[in-house]
Amino acid sequence: MTRIILSIWLIALALTACSSTNTLPEDTSFARSANSDSPKLSRALNKLLTGEGNLSFIQKGQELDIVATERGVLLDVNTIGMNGVNVGVVQHDDISMIASSVKYQRLSMYVRSYAALKFLIEKNFIRQISIEKGK
Amino acid sequence: MLNVNRYLKYIVCLIILMPINSIMASDKNIYKAGSVLTKKGGKISNKLLTKRPSDKQYSLASSTEKTNKPILLDVMFNSVPADMEKRLKSADFDVLALSEKYKRGSIVMGPTASLSELATWSEVKYINKELGRVKKSGAATSRAPEALKSNLITANPHNLSGAGQVVGILSDSFSHTSGMRDADTTPAKCIKGTLENSKSQDSGDLPAVIDIRKDDANSCSAADNETGGSDEGAAMAELVHDIAPGTAIAFSTVGESILSFALAIEDMCTPASEGGAGATVVVDDIIFLSQLMYQDDIVSQAARACVESGIPYFSAAGNNGSDAYQMEYNDISPSINRSPDSGVVSGNDFHKWNDDFFGQAYLKITVPAGSSFSAILQWNQPALSNPTNIVNIPKIDLDLFLLSNEEAPDTNGSNVLSIGIEDQADLLSSADPIESVDYENTELFSKTVYLAIDHWSGNKENIPQDDGTALEFRLVFFIKGQVGFPENIKPTASTMYGHSNAEGIISVAAVPWYETDAFYKAGGPTLEVDPEYFTAQGGRLNKYFSDDGSFNKRSVVVPTLASVDGNNTTFFGDNFGGSNFFGEDDGQPNFFGTSAAAPNAAAVAALLLEQELKTPEALKQVLTCSAQDVKGERAEVGFDNVTGVGLVDAARALDEMLQPSQSSRLIPLADRTVAARTVVNLNLLLEDSSRLVASSEWQHKSGFDITSMIEATPSGYSFVAPSAGFQTQLDVKIYDQCGFEYTDTINITVDGLPTANFQVDGERLKGETIILDASGSSDVEGPLTYQWSNVAPSNVTIENSTSAKASFLVESIGSHSIELTVTDSLGQKDSVSFGIYIPAAPFVAASSSSGGGGALLYFGVILFLLSGMNFRTRHKSF
């Protein structure tokens, strides 16, 4: 009886182990690519940039399930060492500033084009750009 | 026949009263019914006088004496000469209005003004107390004033209305919808300014003027076809106005971003003299999903600064119930680690959701058709988005996957439904330690999805900022519709985060108005006061980092208190109720949610602040000290994680404000000896049994550290005692609902287990008596009780079966089995059983603990073995 129970247990162990994540071979697994295009951009925004040349900024955003309206994509921008002069520098035809704060080192804006997004990346005082998650 | 005696009494009384009258009339603050100020027919209304039980005289209402509030008078004149205003002012009356036409004046008594003197003026016809205003019966009447008992303090004699206060409301929008706007509403939609002539103002449900600081969120861009805000801010304002009709209201949208929210709070809390809204009480009902769980984000910092500037801040606790997990990260394959350069998500570093033998790497979630959810993952690492954090980058990177099956993401990610894989660790441009996934089931049938948390980089066990702190995460769900979770891994954690957990903020849970004592509290799941099923669970939540990202572990206990929701508005929400349910269904929409509860609490605060200006901390203490415990579904007796200290009680709060409670006394915790592996209850009770213990901290002092094993219970705390022999000394510090601190120390010893043992003597032959002696049993700490029982055969009668020494008469041959159970003073037991064989031929058996001798013994042993009986068995029970 003990042998039978032990056998069943071993079979169960083997079956579970085979289907378990514990032994999933890495070569069949998902590769998390380096966020190399711009480390300042969140993954979704880096992916959005890859659409340049094929789709419009808004179209690509919608394809990626990003909330992208005619106003653009609402961005949450973290800065470091930003001053009042810097805020004035962030002017672009395809950028609509919603709020800015030197105190909080933060910008909130709608961006409507690939060029505007690249324009932001180039600013030294901009540390990280992500899509506003909403409320 | 004339009753002479009675008339004599009147005469005597008049003689006695006359000199008293003259004394009272000379006192500027005390008035009586007398020759000038007669109770009936005098110039002064009885509303300005009240009878003192002690002296049987009349004086100003005790409440006004107590608070020295200015008294507003409505004076009727026989005539109003030109110099009347000047004369009134010289008599220390402040003249608000004076009309010769109407022969009427509205005046305020100054500190030296004499009412009795005024009554002697020939021009004065009658002096009445200005009874204050009430709004015209607004279209929507809230039941919150009764439920929160604010109607008791807005009525005589207190007559509080929130006058002089400004309640600042932060929400989505105020006057975007047709529910608020009509043709003559100004200013135009989305434009800031003084709001007038909106529908709710026309109907008397809002003050005639409202300061709109900002109302341009969402729908104010011509480029969009967005539908705009829901005007929830106006609905909140209607609730405030129902409780505190005299308070002014300011509103600002929180805007569309976490930054715009922080800036709106700053504006609301800036004095009017500096261009701000000048709010004296602030309330909001918003959380941005990217607000922080383990650190104060910028909204929290702005709210905190508001409180520090002297303005109480109320925030809705949230409506997500306990749809959240809070766990220490637990690697499913601790021995298998992804190579740092492989870039592969194999599943070997997924979090293990439970402690089954193989573990569970996927959280199975069932999503019915049409339902959707967002899940926000955060872990205890610092956020670089905080403006003062320059160098404290997060050092651990977790990722979040939503998958279509129970398999790690495949090579091309075809089973990935949603993904959160931002880069956190070791990057100066690091994302905050936040990942999120979203899912909406647009199919016609229910779908099952699988959520996994992957450890990408950094420490797996303790966080690098502090060796003693485990890597912990919180996963909060925001659900639309319904979502099913596994039975064995139910979400039971707190959903509260962001600024509602910031220091000094009053976070507000929701209880339906009809569940309160003033209405039909038996209508819910229990016969007691049941909070809303959705109101957010709080608890003691840890924060680990200062604003600048440096390690700073502390905790916050939320929510603070509860208020009522489900009240009528003119346009917001759905109509509720069945026929004849306290006036419902009354055709007016009911506003449910903690968004509706928070403004009711803020309005009560406005009433109290009119009575007496208090610091936010003092006001919070008044509200919590006077709150009524909520005991019902999800709400335990005493302080609990769902309703905090309980329901706001405006009447008790005013009493508390006028006569603050004193400290009670903690009933000392007795030192105790407990049994191993039993549940030990540590009930913290105050001498004033009506006072709740709001929070407590246990600290290890000496011996075995059990602080991590202590858990909160409905009546206090408990832990499971470890193995026998441990000793511990604990310090406890508690705070009651009024903020008073108490301390105590307790010694706990875990008792050893007893050992049962006995000897058997006597000739083992039919007809002989066998002696059973349990004096060899032992217990370190205390005396034992004994219980002898025969297992077989059943007809054996044991004499003295509860004594250490017992006996029985052998009445048959064959196998006999005797069991001894000893029990110590804590109820811990030990048992031992003994088998003997009574042969047909005589032999002498050994005692249980010592051997015998001779051939008969061997014969007996052989017979015993042949009988197949166990010789001696032992088992302990607890």
Short mmCIF file of C-alpha atoms in Angstrom, two decimals, chain B residues 135 140-155 160 238-245 513 516 518-519 563-568 599-601 603-604 607 647-651:
data_model
loop_
_atom_site.label_atom_id
_atom_site.label_comp_id
_atom_site.label_asym_id
_atom_site.label_seq_id
_atom_site.Cartn_x
_atom_site.Cartn_y
_atom_site.Cartn_z
CA LYS B 135 -32.32 77.79 3.24
CA ALA B 140 -33.09 67.76 -2.16
CA THR B 141 -33.07 67.25 1.56
CA SER B 142 -30.26 65.24 3.06
CA ARG B 143 -30.81 62.90 5.97
CA ALA B 144 -27.20 63.33 7.02
CA PRO B 145 -28.03 66.03 9.63
CA GLU B 146 -30.13 63.51 11.55
CA ALA B 147 -27.76 60.60 10.99
CA LEU B 148 -24.75 62.61 12.16
CA LYS B 149 -26.79 64.55 14.75
CA SER B 150 -25.67 67.86 13.31
CA ASN B 151 -29.31 68.96 13.44
CA LEU B 152 -28.89 69.13 17.21
CA ILE B 153 -26.18 71.76 16.97
CA THR B 154 -27.65 73.80 14.15
CA ALA B 155 -30.83 74.22 16.20
CA LEU B 160 -24.39 76.81 14.35
CA GLU B 238 -25.01 70.24 -1.81
CA LEU B 239 -24.28 67.81 1.02
CA VAL B 240 -22.10 70.38 2.77
CA HIS B 241 -24.83 73.00 2.38
CA ASP B 242 -27.46 70.71 3.89
CA ILE B 243 -25.44 70.36 7.08
CA ALA B 244 -23.75 73.76 7.22
CA PRO B 245 -25.95 76.23 5.31
CA TRP B 513 -27.57 56.99 6.50
CA THR B 516 -27.47 54.74 11.73
CA ALA B 518 -31.40 57.71 13.90
CA PHE B 519 -32.93 55.47 11.25
CA SER B 563 -19.53 59.45 7.97
CA VAL B 564 -22.79 58.79 6.14
CA ASP B 565 -23.48 58.42 2.45
CA GLY B 566 -26.54 57.74 0.31
CA ASN B 567 -28.13 61.15 0.81
CA ASN B 568 -30.26 63.09 -1.61
CA PRO B 599 -18.16 66.18 2.59
CA ASN B 600 -20.68 65.41 5.33
CA ALA B 601 -17.81 65.03 7.81
CA ALA B 603 -19.45 70.11 6.95
CA VAL B 604 -19.66 69.00 10.58
CA LEU B 607 -19.98 73.83 12.23
CA LEU B 647 -19.25 57.42 13.06
CA VAL B 648 -19.09 61.21 13.39
CA ASP B 649 -21.46 62.44 16.07
CA ALA B 650 -21.78 66.21 15.78
CA ALA B 651 -23.65 66.68 19.05
#
